[in-house]
C-alpha cells in the first residue's frame, strides 16, 4: 500500500487541526476522523510523522479526546516565541518567563509521580507568587553575598529582587499591576499559557485562578521537562562553581554566549543581548 | 510501653483492626463541618448530602456522561430544598456547594485528607505505638476533553467507604449479593433487593476502576506493571471475563425475575420499587458490558503498548522531576540558567503558528501616530477608531481589488495609490475611500502582531490583495500627496516580494517599476 495524494492532503489537514491547540476532536468531525486514521493506520501515521519531522515537530500524544498534541523542537518555525509574551523586551524578562513557567510546573507537579495523576490542578496567581517567593527566600538564606557580575549571580535573584506587588501610579494604567512586580509576571505567564491552550481561567474557583489543562501535563511530561533537564545537566557541567580561586570570567559578551547553545540553535536561541532576531 | 492487659483489648493488635480504623476515618470528611456559614444553625443533614453526592458521582463514573460539579450540586440542592423548603433557594445552593467543596477539600486546595492514626503492636507482651499518617481523597476532578468540561470521580477510597467493605474480593461479594437479591425477590422484600442492587452497581464501578487503573499504568509505562502482566494479570483477566459473562447472565435472569414481579405486582409500592430495580439492573448490565469490552481488548492494549514503548527513547519513559529542575534553574548563574529556562518555557508553550495579521491591530497602529504626519489626520480617523470596525462597502472593496489587479503585483504602495487616482471609478465610489481601504489592507498585512479575531477583516484584505499577499518595507519613503510613511512593497507571494525588492535595490534613483495602465 502506498500513500496517495489524497492521503497527503489529509495529513496536511490533520496537522492544521493539530496546530490549533484549542480545537477539540469532539467538536470537529474531520479532525476526529483523521485522528482515528492516525491512530490506526500505520502508513498514515508514518507519513504524518515524516511531514511533522520536516516541520521540526514531534507528536507528544495522540489521545482520541485531546487530539494530536505536537511539541516543537526549539528551532522550529512553529515554536512559541517568548518575544510574543506581553512586555517581554529583553533577556531579563525572558529569564523571568522561563523561571515562572518552570515554577508553575513544579508547583502543580512537585514530584515525578505527580504526573501520573490526572486530577485537575488549579493555580492561583497569588499562591504561585508566594510559592516562588518562598523558594527564592529559602535559597537566599543559604546563599552568599550577591556578586557584582549580573551574569554570574544566581537566577533566583532576578525574581527575588522584584517586589511582589507594585501598581502603576500614573498614566492610563493607574492602579493596575505594573510589569515591575512579580505578581504581574506570574499572571502574565498564566495568561500566556491560557492563550496557548494549556490553561483556562477558572473563575468559579476565585479571581485569578487558572485550571491547568491536560495539554499542560502532556507538554511538560513529554517534552519540556526532559529537554530542560538535559540542558541543565549540560549547563551545570560548565558551571565553575563560582570558585574565587579561579580566574574571573570576563563580563558577558555575545560571543561567549553563543558557545552555550548548540551551534544549530544559534538562530533562535542563545542570544543574551536583548531582542530576539 | 505498658504491660499487656490479659484477655480483653487484644483486638487492637489484630491485623484487621487498622483496616477498620481506616475505614472509619474515610467517613470522617463526610461529617461536614459547617464552619461559620450563615446557615450553620439550620441543621441541614450534611453527611447524608455528602454520601448522596458521592453516590450520584459513582452512578455515572466511567461512562461518557460523568457528573460535573454543577450537576452534583443540583443533586444536593434537591435534597436540601426538600428538607428545608422554607429556606431561600440561594441557601440551598450554598449548602450544596459547601458539601461538594468539602468532598474535594477545596479549603486545603484539593489536598488529600490527612489523619493521624495509631499502629499498635505487641512486642514480647509490651505494647508499642507508632503514629501513622493516613492520606486519602474522596472526590477528584478530571478533565473530560471530549465534552470540554471538568468532571468528578470518586476515588477507590470513596467507593470502598461507600460500599462498606474493605479489601474483600469483588467477585465473591458480588456473588453473595446476587444470592441475597434472589432470596429477597422470592420473599418479595423489594426494599432490600433495591439496596442489594445498588451495592452490586457500586462493586461494578470499583471493579471497572481496577481494570482502568491497570490499563492506564500499562499505557503510561509498561515496565511499572510488567511483573503483574507476567504473573497475575492474564489469569485475572480470563477469570474476570468468565465472571462478567456470568454476571451478565445472572443479571439478565434477575431482570426477568423483577419484570415478572413487575407484571404481577398488585401493590403499587412494590411495582414502583420493582421498576426502579429493573432500571438499576439495566445500568449494571451496561456497566458489565462496557467492562467486558475493556477486558477483551486489554491483552491487545498490552501488546500494542509493548511494541510502542519499546521504540520510545529510553530517556522518555520516566516522568521528569520538575521540582528538582526548578530548584536547579534558580541556583544556576544567570547566564547559564538563561537557555534552559527559556527552553522550558518555549517547549511547554507548545506550538504557535506564525500569525495572520488582523485589522484590529492595524487600527491601533494607525491611531498610535508613530510617525509625524505632514497633514492633520483626516477626519475619518475618528470613525475608524470606533470599537466596531466600520463596514466598508463592497463596491469600494471591489474597486480597490480591481486597481490592484490592473496594476498587478508585486508593486510598491505608492504605485498602487497613484493607480487609484488614475483609475475610472464607479459611481458613488471616491478615490479617497479606495485609497484608504487599500492602505488599510496593505498595512494590516504588514503589521505583524494581532490579538483580536476579526474574520471579516481577514476576508476584506484577502479580497483586495489576494489570499497569499505579503508586505514588507525597504525603508523607502512614500511619495504620494496625503499619505506619509514607508513605500511598502506589496506582492502576491514571497517570491514576488523578493523580485520587487531586488528591482528596487538596483534602480537608484528609484523609478516607477512598471507601466501604469
Short mmCIF file of N, CA and C in Angstrom, two decimals, chain B residues 187-257:
data_model
loop_
_atom_site.label_atom_id
_atom_site.label_comp_id
_atom_site.label_asym_id
_atom_site.label_seq_id
_atom_site.Cartn_x
_atom_site.Cartn_y
_atom_site.Cartn_z
N UNK B 187 -38.91 -13.55 48.47
CA UNK B 187 -39.70 -13.17 49.63
C UNK B 187 -40.49 -11.89 49.37
N UNK B 188 -40.23 -11.28 48.23
CA UNK B 188 -40.95 -10.05 47.91
C UNK B 188 -40.42 -8.86 48.69
N UNK B 189 -39.21 -8.99 49.23
CA UNK B 189 -38.64 -7.88 50.01
C UNK B 189 -37.92 -6.93 49.07
N UNK B 190 -38.68 -6.13 48.38
CA UNK B 190 -38.10 -5.32 47.32
C UNK B 190 -37.23 -4.19 47.82
N UNK B 191 -37.58 -3.68 48.99
CA UNK B 191 -36.76 -2.59 49.53
C UNK B 191 -35.32 -3.04 49.69
N UNK B 192 -35.15 -4.23 50.28
CA UNK B 192 -33.79 -4.74 50.47
C UNK B 192 -33.16 -5.10 49.13
N UNK B 193 -33.98 -5.65 48.25
CA UNK B 193 -33.47 -6.02 46.94
C UNK B 193 -32.90 -4.81 46.21
N UNK B 194 -33.56 -3.69 46.39
CA UNK B 194 -33.07 -2.48 45.74
C UNK B 194 -31.71 -2.08 46.29
N UNK B 195 -31.59 -2.15 47.59
CA UNK B 195 -30.29 -1.79 48.19
C UNK B 195 -29.20 -2.74 47.70
N UNK B 196 -29.56 -4.02 47.61
CA UNK B 196 -28.57 -5.00 47.15
C UNK B 196 -28.15 -4.69 45.71
N UNK B 197 -29.12 -4.29 44.90
CA UNK B 197 -28.81 -3.95 43.51
C UNK B 197 -27.88 -2.75 43.45
N UNK B 198 -28.12 -1.79 44.35
CA UNK B 198 -27.25 -0.62 44.37
C UNK B 198 -25.84 -0.99 44.78
N UNK B 199 -25.75 -1.91 45.72
CA UNK B 199 -24.42 -2.37 46.13
C UNK B 199 -23.71 -3.05 44.98
N UNK B 200 -24.46 -3.84 44.23
CA UNK B 200 -23.89 -4.51 43.08
C UNK B 200 -23.31 -3.52 42.08
N UNK B 201 -24.05 -2.43 41.90
CA UNK B 201 -23.59 -1.43 40.96
C UNK B 201 -22.29 -0.79 41.47
N UNK B 202 -22.27 -0.51 42.78
CA UNK B 202 -21.07 0.07 43.37
C UNK B 202 -19.87 -0.84 43.17
N UNK B 203 -20.09 -2.13 43.31
CA UNK B 203 -19.00 -3.08 43.13
C UNK B 203 -18.53 -3.07 41.67
N UNK B 204 -19.48 -3.00 40.77
CA UNK B 204 -19.09 -2.97 39.35
C UNK B 204 -18.21 -1.77 39.07
N UNK B 205 -18.56 -0.64 39.68
CA UNK B 205 -17.76 0.57 39.47
C UNK B 205 -16.34 0.36 39.97
N UNK B 206 -16.24 -0.21 41.16
CA UNK B 206 -14.91 -0.40 41.73
C UNK B 206 -14.10 -1.36 40.86
N UNK B 207 -14.78 -2.35 40.37
CA UNK B 207 -14.16 -3.34 39.52
C UNK B 207 -13.61 -2.69 38.25
N UNK B 208 -14.45 -1.87 37.65
CA UNK B 208 -14.05 -1.17 36.43
C UNK B 208 -12.86 -0.27 36.71
N UNK B 209 -12.87 0.34 37.88
CA UNK B 209 -11.80 1.25 38.26
C UNK B 209 -10.47 0.49 38.34
N UNK B 210 -10.52 -0.73 38.88
CA UNK B 210 -9.30 -1.53 38.99
C UNK B 210 -8.70 -1.82 37.62
N UNK B 211 -9.58 -2.23 36.70
CA UNK B 211 -9.09 -2.56 35.37
C UNK B 211 -8.59 -1.31 34.66
N UNK B 212 -9.33 -0.21 34.85
CA UNK B 212 -8.93 1.04 34.22
C UNK B 212 -7.53 1.47 34.69
N UNK B 213 -7.30 1.34 36.01
CA UNK B 213 -6.01 1.74 36.58
C UNK B 213 -4.88 0.89 36.01
N UNK B 214 -5.16 -0.41 35.88
CA UNK B 214 -4.15 -1.32 35.34
C UNK B 214 -3.80 -0.92 33.90
N UNK B 215 -4.84 -0.65 33.10
CA UNK B 215 -4.59 -0.29 31.70
C UNK B 215 -3.90 1.07 31.60
N UNK B 216 -4.29 1.99 32.48
CA UNK B 216 -3.66 3.31 32.44
C UNK B 216 -2.17 3.19 32.75
N UNK B 217 -1.84 2.37 33.75
CA UNK B 217 -0.43 2.16 34.08
C UNK B 217 0.31 1.51 32.91
N UNK B 218 -0.38 0.59 32.26
CA UNK B 218 0.24 -0.10 31.13
C UNK B 218 0.56 0.88 30.02
N UNK B 219 -0.39 1.77 29.74
CA UNK B 219 -0.19 2.74 28.66
C UNK B 219 0.93 3.72 29.03
N UNK B 220 0.97 4.09 30.30
CA UNK B 220 1.96 5.08 30.73
C UNK B 220 3.37 4.51 30.68
N UNK B 221 3.58 3.43 31.41
CA UNK B 221 4.91 2.86 31.44
C UNK B 221 4.77 1.37 31.70
N UNK B 222 4.94 0.62 30.66
CA UNK B 222 4.65 -0.82 30.74
C UNK B 222 5.57 -1.51 31.74
N UNK B 223 6.74 -0.91 31.95
CA UNK B 223 7.68 -1.56 32.87
C UNK B 223 7.15 -1.60 34.29
N UNK B 224 6.36 -0.57 34.66
CA UNK B 224 5.88 -0.50 36.04
C UNK B 224 4.90 -1.61 36.35
N UNK B 225 4.28 -2.20 35.32
CA UNK B 225 3.32 -3.27 35.58
C UNK B 225 3.73 -4.58 34.90
N UNK B 226 4.96 -4.62 34.39
CA UNK B 226 5.40 -5.80 33.64
C UNK B 226 5.30 -7.07 34.49
N UNK B 227 5.69 -6.95 35.77
CA UNK B 227 5.63 -8.13 36.65
C UNK B 227 4.21 -8.63 36.80
N UNK B 228 3.30 -7.66 36.97
CA UNK B 228 1.91 -8.05 37.17
C UNK B 228 1.37 -8.73 35.91
N UNK B 229 1.77 -8.21 34.74
CA UNK B 229 1.29 -8.83 33.50
C UNK B 229 1.85 -10.24 33.37
N UNK B 230 3.07 -10.44 33.82
CA UNK B 230 3.68 -11.76 33.70
C UNK B 230 3.03 -12.76 34.65
N UNK B 231 2.72 -12.31 35.89
CA UNK B 231 2.24 -13.25 36.88
C UNK B 231 0.72 -13.32 36.96
N UNK B 232 0.14 -12.25 37.47
CA UNK B 232 -1.26 -12.37 37.86
C UNK B 232 -2.26 -11.92 36.80
N UNK B 233 -1.86 -10.96 35.94
CA UNK B 233 -2.88 -10.34 35.10
C UNK B 233 -3.57 -11.29 34.11
N UNK B 234 -2.81 -12.12 33.38
CA UNK B 234 -3.52 -12.98 32.42
C UNK B 234 -4.59 -13.84 33.10
N UNK B 235 -4.22 -14.43 34.24
CA UNK B 235 -5.19 -15.24 34.96
C UNK B 235 -6.36 -14.38 35.42
N UNK B 236 -6.02 -13.20 35.94
CA UNK B 236 -7.04 -12.28 36.43
C UNK B 236 -8.02 -11.92 35.32
N UNK B 237 -7.47 -11.60 34.15
CA UNK B 237 -8.32 -11.17 33.05
C UNK B 237 -9.24 -12.29 32.59
N UNK B 238 -8.69 -13.49 32.46
CA UNK B 238 -9.55 -14.56 31.96
C UNK B 238 -10.61 -14.91 33.00
N UNK B 239 -10.22 -14.84 34.26
CA UNK B 239 -11.19 -15.10 35.31
C UNK B 239 -12.28 -14.02 35.29
N UNK B 240 -11.83 -12.76 35.12
CA UNK B 240 -12.78 -11.66 35.07
C UNK B 240 -13.75 -11.81 33.92
N UNK B 241 -13.21 -12.27 32.80
CA UNK B 241 -14.05 -12.40 31.61
C UNK B 241 -15.16 -13.42 31.88
N UNK B 242 -14.75 -14.54 32.43
CA UNK B 242 -15.77 -15.55 32.78
C UNK B 242 -16.77 -14.97 33.75
N UNK B 243 -16.22 -14.25 34.71
CA UNK B 243 -17.07 -13.69 35.75
C UNK B 243 -18.10 -12.72 35.17
N UNK B 244 -17.63 -11.87 34.28
CA UNK B 244 -18.55 -10.88 33.73
C UNK B 244 -19.64 -11.54 32.89
N UNK B 245 -19.25 -12.52 32.11
CA UNK B 245 -20.24 -13.22 31.30
C UNK B 245 -21.28 -13.85 32.22
N UNK B 246 -20.77 -14.40 33.31
CA UNK B 246 -21.66 -15.00 34.30
C UNK B 246 -22.60 -13.95 34.88
N UNK B 247 -22.00 -12.78 35.21
CA UNK B 247 -22.79 -11.68 35.78
C UNK B 247 -23.87 -11.23 34.81
N UNK B 248 -23.47 -11.13 33.55
CA UNK B 248 -24.43 -10.68 32.55
C UNK B 248 -25.61 -11.64 32.50
N UNK B 249 -25.30 -12.94 32.54
CA UNK B 249 -26.38 -13.93 32.54
C UNK B 249 -27.23 -13.81 33.79
N UNK B 250 -26.53 -13.73 34.93
CA UNK B 250 -27.24 -13.68 36.20
C UNK B 250 -28.16 -12.47 36.27
N UNK B 251 -27.61 -11.33 35.84
CA UNK B 251 -28.42 -10.12 35.95
C UNK B 251 -29.57 -10.14 34.97
N UNK B 252 -29.33 -10.77 33.84
CA UNK B 252 -30.43 -10.93 32.88
C UNK B 252 -31.56 -11.74 33.50
N UNK B 253 -31.16 -12.81 34.20
CA UNK B 253 -32.15 -13.66 34.85
C UNK B 253 -32.91 -12.88 35.92
N UNK B 254 -32.13 -12.12 36.71
CA UNK B 254 -32.76 -11.32 37.76
C UNK B 254 -33.72 -10.30 37.17
N UNK B 255 -33.28 -9.74 36.07
CA UNK B 255 -34.09 -8.72 35.42
C UNK B 255 -35.43 -9.32 35.00
N UNK B 256 -35.34 -10.52 34.43
CA UNK B 256 -36.59 -11.19 34.03
C UNK B 256 -37.48 -11.45 35.24
N UNK B 257 -36.79 -11.84 36.30
CA UNK B 257 -37.46 -12.10 37.56
C UNK B 257 -38.21 -10.85 38.04
#
